[in-house]
mmCIF file of C-alpha atoms and ligand atoms in Angstrom:
data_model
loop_
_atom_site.group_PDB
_atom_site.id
_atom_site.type_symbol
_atom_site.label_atom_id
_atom_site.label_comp_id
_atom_site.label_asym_id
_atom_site.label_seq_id
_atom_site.Cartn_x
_atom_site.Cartn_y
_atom_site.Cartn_z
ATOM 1 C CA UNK A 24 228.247 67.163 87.689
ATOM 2 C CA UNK A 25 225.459 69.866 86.994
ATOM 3 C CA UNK A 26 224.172 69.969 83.999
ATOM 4 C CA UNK A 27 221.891 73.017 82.330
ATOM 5 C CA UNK A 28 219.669 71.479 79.561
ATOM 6 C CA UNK A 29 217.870 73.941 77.241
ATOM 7 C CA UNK A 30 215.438 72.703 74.508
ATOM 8 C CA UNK A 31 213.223 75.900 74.776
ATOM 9 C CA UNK A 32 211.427 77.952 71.973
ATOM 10 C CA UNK A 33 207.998 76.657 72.556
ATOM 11 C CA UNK A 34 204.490 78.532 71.953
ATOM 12 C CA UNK A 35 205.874 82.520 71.383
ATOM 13 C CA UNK A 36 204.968 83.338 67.996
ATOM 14 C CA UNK A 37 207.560 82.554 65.903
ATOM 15 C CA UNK A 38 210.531 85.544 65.483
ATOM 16 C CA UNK A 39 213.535 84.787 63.329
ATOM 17 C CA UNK A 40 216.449 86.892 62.827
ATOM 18 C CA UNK A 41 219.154 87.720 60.005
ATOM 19 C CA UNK A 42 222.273 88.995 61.985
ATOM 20 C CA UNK A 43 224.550 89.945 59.813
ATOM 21 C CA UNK A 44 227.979 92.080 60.736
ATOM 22 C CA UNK A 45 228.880 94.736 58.233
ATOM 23 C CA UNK A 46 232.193 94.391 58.014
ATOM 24 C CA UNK A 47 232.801 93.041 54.566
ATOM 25 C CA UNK A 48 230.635 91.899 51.497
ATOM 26 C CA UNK A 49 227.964 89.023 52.570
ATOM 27 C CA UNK A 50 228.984 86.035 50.459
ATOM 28 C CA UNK A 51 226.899 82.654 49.343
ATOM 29 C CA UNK A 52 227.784 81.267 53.005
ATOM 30 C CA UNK A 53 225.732 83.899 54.646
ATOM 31 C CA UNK A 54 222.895 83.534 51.565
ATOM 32 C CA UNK A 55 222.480 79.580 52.647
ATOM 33 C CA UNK A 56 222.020 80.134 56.245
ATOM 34 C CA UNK A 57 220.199 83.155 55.566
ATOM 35 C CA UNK A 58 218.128 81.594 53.373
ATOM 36 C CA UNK A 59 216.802 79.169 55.278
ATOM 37 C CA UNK A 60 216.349 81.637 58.185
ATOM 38 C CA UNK A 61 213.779 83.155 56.053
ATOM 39 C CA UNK A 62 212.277 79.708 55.387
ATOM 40 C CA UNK A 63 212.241 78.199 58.830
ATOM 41 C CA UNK A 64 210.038 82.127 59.138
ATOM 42 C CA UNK A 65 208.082 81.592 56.249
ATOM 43 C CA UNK A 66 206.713 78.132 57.152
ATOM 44 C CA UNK A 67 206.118 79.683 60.781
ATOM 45 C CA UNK A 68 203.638 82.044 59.638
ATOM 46 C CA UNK A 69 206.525 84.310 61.274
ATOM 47 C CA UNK A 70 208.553 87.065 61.394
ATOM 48 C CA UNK A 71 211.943 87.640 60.211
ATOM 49 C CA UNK A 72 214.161 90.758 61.884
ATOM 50 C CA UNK A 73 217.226 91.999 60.317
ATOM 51 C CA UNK A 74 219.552 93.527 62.880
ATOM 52 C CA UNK A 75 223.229 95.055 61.625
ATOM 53 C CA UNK A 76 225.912 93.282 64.102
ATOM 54 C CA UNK A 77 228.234 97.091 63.517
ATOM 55 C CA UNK A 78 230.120 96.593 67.429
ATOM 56 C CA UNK A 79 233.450 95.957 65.929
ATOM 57 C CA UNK A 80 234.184 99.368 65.082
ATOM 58 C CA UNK A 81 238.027 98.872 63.551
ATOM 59 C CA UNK A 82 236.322 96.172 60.319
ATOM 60 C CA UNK A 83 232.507 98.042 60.299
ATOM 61 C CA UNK A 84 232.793 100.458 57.143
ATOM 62 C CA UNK A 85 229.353 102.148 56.101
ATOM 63 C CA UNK A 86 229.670 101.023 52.503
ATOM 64 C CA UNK A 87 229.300 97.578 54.048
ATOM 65 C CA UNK A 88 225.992 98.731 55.208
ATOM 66 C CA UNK A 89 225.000 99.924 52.344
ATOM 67 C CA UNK A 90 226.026 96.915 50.198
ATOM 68 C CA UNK A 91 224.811 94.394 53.096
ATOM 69 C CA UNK A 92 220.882 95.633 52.863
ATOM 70 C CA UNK A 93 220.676 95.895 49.078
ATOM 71 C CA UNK A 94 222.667 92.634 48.580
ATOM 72 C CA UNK A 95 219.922 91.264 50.754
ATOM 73 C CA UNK A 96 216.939 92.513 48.585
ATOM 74 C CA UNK A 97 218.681 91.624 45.885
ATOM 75 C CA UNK A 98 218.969 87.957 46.537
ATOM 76 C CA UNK A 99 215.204 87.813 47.429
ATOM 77 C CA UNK A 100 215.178 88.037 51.582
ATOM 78 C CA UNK A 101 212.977 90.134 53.058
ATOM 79 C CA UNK A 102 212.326 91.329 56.715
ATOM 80 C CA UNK A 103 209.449 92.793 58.448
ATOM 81 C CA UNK A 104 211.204 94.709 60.619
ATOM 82 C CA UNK A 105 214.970 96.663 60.604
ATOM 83 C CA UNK A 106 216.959 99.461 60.503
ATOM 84 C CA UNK A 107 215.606 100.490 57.123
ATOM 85 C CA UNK A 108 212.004 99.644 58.363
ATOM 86 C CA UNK A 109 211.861 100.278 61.716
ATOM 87 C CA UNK A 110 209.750 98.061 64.433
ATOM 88 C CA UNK A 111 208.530 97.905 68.053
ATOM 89 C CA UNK A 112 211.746 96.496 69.672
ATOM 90 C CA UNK A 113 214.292 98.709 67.903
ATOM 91 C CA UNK A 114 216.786 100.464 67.292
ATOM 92 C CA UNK A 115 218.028 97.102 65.209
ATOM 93 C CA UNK A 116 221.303 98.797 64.267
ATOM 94 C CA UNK A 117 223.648 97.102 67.562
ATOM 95 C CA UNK A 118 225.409 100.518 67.996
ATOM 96 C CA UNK A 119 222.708 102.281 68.679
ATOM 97 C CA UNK A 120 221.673 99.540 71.443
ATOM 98 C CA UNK A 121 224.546 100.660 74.109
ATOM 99 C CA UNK A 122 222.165 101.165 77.177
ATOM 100 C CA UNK A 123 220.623 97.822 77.016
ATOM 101 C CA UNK A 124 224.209 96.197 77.199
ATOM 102 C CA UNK A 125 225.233 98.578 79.791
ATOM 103 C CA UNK A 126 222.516 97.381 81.716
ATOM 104 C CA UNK A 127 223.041 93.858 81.480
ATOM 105 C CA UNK A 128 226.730 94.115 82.130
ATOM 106 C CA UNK A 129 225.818 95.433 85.535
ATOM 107 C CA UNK A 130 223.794 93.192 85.919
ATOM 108 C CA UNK A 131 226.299 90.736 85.932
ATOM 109 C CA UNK A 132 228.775 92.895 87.323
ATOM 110 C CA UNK A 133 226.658 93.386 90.435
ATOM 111 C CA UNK A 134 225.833 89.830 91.130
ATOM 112 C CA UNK A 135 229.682 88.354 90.806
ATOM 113 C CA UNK A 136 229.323 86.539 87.386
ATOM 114 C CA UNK A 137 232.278 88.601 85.717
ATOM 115 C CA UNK A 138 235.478 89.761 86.439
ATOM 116 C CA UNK A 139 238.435 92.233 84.893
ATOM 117 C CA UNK A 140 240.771 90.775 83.364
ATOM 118 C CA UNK A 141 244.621 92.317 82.510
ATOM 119 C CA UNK A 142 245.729 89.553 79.793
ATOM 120 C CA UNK A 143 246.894 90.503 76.489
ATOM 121 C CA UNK A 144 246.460 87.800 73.716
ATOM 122 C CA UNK A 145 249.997 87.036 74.183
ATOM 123 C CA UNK A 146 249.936 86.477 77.797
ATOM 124 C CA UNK A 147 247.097 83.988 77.248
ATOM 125 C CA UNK A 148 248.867 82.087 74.164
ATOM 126 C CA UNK A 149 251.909 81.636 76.803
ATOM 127 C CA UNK A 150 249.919 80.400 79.556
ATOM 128 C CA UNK A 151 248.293 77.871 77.532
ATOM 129 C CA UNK A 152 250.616 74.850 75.963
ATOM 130 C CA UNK A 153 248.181 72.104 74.904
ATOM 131 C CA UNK A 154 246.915 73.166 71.051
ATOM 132 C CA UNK A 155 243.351 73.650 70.271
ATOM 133 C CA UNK A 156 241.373 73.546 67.265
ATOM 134 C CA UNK A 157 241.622 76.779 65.333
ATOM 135 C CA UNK A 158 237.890 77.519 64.827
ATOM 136 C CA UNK A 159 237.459 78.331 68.529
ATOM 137 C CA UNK A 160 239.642 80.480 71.339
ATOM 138 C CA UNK A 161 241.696 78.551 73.781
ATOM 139 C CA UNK A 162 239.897 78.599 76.858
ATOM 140 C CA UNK A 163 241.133 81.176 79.174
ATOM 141 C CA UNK A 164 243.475 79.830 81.203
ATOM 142 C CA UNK A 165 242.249 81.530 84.630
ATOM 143 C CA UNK A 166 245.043 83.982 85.105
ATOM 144 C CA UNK A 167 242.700 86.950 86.415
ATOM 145 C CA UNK A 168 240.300 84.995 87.601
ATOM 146 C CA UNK A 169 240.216 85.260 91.726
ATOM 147 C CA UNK A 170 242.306 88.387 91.041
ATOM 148 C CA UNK A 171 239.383 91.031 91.883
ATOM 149 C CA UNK A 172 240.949 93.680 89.722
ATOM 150 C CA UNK A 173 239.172 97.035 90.240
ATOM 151 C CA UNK A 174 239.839 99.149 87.171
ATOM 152 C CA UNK A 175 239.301 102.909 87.479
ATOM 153 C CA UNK A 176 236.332 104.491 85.434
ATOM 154 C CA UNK A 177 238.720 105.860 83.212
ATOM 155 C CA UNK A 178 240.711 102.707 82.694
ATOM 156 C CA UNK A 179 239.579 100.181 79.658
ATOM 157 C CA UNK A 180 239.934 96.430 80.993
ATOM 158 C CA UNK A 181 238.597 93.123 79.339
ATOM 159 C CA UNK A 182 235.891 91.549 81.518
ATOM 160 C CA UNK A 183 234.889 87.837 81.097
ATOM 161 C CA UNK A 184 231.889 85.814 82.258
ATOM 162 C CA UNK A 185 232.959 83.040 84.645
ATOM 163 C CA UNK A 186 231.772 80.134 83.830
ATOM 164 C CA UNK A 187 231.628 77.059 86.348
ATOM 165 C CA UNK A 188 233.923 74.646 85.696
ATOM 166 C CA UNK A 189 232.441 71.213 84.568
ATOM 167 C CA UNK A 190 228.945 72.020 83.923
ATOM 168 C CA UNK A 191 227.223 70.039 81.008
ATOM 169 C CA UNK A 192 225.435 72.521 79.154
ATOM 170 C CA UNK A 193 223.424 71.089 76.652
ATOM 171 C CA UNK A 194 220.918 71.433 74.048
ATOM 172 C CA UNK A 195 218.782 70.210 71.429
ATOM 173 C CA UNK A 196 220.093 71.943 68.041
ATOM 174 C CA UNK A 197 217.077 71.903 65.448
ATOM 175 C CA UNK A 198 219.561 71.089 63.002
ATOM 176 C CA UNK A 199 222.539 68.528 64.442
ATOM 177 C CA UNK A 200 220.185 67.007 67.545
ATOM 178 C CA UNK A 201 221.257 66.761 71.323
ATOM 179 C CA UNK A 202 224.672 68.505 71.754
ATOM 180 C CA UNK A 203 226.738 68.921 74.943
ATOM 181 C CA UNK A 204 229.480 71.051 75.889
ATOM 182 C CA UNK A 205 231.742 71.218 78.865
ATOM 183 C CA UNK A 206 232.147 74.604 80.423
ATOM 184 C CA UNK A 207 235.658 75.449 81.485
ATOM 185 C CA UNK A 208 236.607 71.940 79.167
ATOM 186 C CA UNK A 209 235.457 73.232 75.304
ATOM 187 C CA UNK A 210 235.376 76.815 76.184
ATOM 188 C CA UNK A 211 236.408 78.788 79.159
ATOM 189 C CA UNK A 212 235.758 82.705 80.503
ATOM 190 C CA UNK A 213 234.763 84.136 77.561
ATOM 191 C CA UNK A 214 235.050 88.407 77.546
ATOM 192 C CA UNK A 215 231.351 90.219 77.537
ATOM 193 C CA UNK A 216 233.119 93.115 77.236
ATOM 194 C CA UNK A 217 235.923 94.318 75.177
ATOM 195 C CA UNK A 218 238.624 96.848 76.831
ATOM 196 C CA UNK A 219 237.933 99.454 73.784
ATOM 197 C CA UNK A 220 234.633 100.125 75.897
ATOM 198 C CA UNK A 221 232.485 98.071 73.699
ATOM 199 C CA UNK A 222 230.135 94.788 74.364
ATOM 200 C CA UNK A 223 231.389 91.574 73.126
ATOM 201 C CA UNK A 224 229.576 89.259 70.527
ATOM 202 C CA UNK A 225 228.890 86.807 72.945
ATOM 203 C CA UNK A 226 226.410 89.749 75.249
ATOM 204 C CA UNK A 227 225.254 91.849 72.178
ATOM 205 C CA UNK A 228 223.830 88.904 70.807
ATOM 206 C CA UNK A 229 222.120 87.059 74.115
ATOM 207 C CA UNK A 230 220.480 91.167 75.194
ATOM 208 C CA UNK A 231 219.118 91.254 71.708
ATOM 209 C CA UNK A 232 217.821 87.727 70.918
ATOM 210 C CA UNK A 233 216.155 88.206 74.127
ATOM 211 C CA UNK A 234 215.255 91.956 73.795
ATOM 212 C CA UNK A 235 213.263 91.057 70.453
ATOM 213 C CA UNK A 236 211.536 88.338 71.403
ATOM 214 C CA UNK A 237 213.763 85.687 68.587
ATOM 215 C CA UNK A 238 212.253 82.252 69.580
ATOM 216 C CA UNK A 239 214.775 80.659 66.958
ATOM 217 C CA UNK A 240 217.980 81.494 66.206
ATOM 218 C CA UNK A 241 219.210 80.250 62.623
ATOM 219 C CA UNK A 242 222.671 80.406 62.021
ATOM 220 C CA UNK A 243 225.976 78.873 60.844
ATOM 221 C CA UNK A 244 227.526 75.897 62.659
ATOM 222 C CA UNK A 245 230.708 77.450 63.796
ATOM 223 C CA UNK A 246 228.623 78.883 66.441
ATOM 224 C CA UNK A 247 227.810 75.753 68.422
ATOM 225 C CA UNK A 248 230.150 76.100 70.736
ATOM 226 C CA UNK A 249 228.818 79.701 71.216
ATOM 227 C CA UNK A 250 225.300 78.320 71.841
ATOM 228 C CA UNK A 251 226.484 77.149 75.142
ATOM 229 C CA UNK A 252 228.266 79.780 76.074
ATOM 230 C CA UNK A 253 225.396 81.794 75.845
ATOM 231 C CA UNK A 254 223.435 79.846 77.434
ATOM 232 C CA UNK A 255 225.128 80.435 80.235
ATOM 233 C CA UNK A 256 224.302 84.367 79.998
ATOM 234 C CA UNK A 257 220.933 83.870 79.572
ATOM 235 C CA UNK A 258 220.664 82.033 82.949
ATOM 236 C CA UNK A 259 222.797 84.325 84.112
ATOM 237 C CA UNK A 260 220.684 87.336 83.318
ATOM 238 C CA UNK A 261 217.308 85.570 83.888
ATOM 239 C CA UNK A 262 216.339 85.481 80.280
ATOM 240 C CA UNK A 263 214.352 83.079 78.340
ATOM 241 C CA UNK A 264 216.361 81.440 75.741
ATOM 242 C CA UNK A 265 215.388 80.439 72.218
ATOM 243 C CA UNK A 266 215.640 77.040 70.231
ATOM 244 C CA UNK A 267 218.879 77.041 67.777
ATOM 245 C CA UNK A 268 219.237 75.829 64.370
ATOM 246 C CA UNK A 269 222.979 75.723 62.955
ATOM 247 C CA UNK A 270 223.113 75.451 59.533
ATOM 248 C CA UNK A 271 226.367 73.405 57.475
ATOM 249 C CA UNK A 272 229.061 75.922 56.564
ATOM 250 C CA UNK A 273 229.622 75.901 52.971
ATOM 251 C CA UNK A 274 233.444 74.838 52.410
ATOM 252 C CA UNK A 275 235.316 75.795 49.472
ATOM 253 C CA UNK A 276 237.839 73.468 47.671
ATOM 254 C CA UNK A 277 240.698 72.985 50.147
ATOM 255 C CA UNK A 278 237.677 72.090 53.043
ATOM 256 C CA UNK A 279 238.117 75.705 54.197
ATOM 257 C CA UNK A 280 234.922 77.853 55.241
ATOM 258 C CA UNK A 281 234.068 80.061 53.047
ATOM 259 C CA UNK A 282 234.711 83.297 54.569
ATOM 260 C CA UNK A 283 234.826 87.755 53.802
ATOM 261 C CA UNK A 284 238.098 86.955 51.859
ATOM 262 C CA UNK A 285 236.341 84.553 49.345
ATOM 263 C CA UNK A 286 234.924 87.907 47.356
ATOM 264 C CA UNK A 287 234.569 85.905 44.028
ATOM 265 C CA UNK A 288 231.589 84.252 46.063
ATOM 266 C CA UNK A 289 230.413 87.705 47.099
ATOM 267 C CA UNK A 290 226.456 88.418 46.042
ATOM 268 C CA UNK A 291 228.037 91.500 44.378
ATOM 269 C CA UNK A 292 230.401 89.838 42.799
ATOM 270 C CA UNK A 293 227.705 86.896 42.000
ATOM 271 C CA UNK A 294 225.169 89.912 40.628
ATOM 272 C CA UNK A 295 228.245 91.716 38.463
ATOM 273 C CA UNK A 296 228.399 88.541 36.750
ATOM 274 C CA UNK A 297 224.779 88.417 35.757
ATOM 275 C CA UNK A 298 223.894 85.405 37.754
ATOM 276 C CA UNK A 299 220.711 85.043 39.110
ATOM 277 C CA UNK A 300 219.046 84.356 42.486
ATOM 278 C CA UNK A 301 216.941 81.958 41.701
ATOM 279 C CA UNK A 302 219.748 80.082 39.670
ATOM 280 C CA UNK A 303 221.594 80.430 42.874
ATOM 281 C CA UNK A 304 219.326 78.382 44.954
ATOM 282 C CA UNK A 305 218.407 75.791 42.898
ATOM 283 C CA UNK A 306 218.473 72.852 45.220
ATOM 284 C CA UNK A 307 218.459 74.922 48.604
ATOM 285 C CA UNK A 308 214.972 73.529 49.043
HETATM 286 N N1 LIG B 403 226.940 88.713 63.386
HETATM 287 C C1 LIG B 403 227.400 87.355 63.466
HETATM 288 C C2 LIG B 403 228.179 87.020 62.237
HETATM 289 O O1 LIG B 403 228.022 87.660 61.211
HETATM 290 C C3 LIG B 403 226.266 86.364 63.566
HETATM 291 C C4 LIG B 403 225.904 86.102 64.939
HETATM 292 C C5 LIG B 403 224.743 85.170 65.166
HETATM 293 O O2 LIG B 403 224.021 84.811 64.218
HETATM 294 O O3 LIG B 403 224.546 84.857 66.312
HETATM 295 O O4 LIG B 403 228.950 86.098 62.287
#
């Protein structure tokens, strides 16, 4: 069985990043992880980046914007570079970072790692009858896969990133140690891009850690999985990856994660009621 181990980072000076997507009020979840994003920077001698994650253009609203960078000041983070401050490896606003994922898409387009795919979310939920945990997509179940769909220019079509089935991708996560992931077992083709035109998470996210040079990526633990996925793009596209630190999700009282719908926990809701920052993180360390 291959196996693709990553426990890079290494030498680079260190550059973290705060990613957050403005599509609804940041809450105390995204202050923890945040939090000690600016830390892990801090200690470093670093710098800390804030890029707006705006691709999903049906939940983005530009209040959220708005709200998301003075919530952020407010609570006490602060970033060296971003869209309100500019730096060398901008824009740092994802919408305004088309071309770069348009170039990487070919990239992978042209050398066979992705493929169209005609499945509706439907079509996908019928092919598929064992259940799956609920945090994470069911992997794709192959339909399209030796397919070779050719879409027309004009024609919007999902494409996903084929990943080889049975590699061991693993990884040493700063925070949780060695973890390993099956491809095509605990996640399958993921999409890279979305059939409204747009980049998915999963390629944004890989072209920009790489594009701005992150060397750690701090962020919540719902994204393991993710880490191996794109791990997968960055060999793929011949990019360096960085080291990963997943933070604990903060659960609220029925064990779920808290989430954009928990708006008592919003900062702004936090800040109406008069509490303070530094109240907030006593014990965060
Ligand atoms: N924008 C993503 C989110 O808010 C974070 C992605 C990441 O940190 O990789 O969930």
């Amino acid at each position: 069985m291959a196996e693709t181990a990553s426990d890079l980072g290494g030498a680079r000076p260190y550059r973290g990043r705060l990613a957050p997507s403005p599509n609804g009020l940041l809450h105390l979840g995204h202050a923890r992880t945040f939090w000690k994003a600016q830390r892990r920077a801090e200690e470093q001698g670093g710098i800390l980046i804030l890029r707006s994650e705006d691709l999903d253009r049906s939940r983005v609203r530009p209040e959220f914007v708005s709200a998301m960078v003075e919530d952020l000041l407010w609570f006490g983070f602060r970033w060296q570079e971003g869209p309100d401050v500019g730096g060398p490896v901008g824009p740092y606003t994802q919408s305004e970072r088309m071309p770069l994922y348009c170039e990487a898409f070919e990239r992978l387009r042209r050398s066979g790692w992705v493929y169209a795919c005609r499945c509706t979310r439907r079509d996908i939920h019928h092919a598929i009858s064992a259940p799956h945990p609920s945090d994470e997509e069911p992997p794709y179940p192959g339909t399209c896969r030796d397919l070779a769909l050719q879409p027309g220019p004009s024609q919007g079509m999902t494409w996903r990133f084929r990943v080889p089935q049975g590699e061991v991708v693993s990884f040493t996560d700063q925070g949780f140690g060695p973890q390993r992931f099956t491809s095509g077992v605990d996640f399958g083709d993921f999409v890279v891009w979305r059939q409204d035109g747009s980049p998915a998470y999963q390629l944004a996210v890989v072209v920009d850690d790489a594009a701005m040079r992150v060397t750690e990526v701090v962020r919540g633990a719902d994204l393991l999985v993710s880490t191996a996925r794109q791990l997968l793009l960055y060999r793929a596209l011949g990019l360096e990856a960085p080291a990963f630190l997943h933070c604990p999700l903060i659960l609220d009282e029925s064990g779920k994660r808290l989430a954009k719908r928990h708006d008592a926990l919003s900062l702004r809701a936090l800040r109406g009621e008069g509490r303070l920052p530094l109240s907030i993180r006593v014990g965060w360390g």
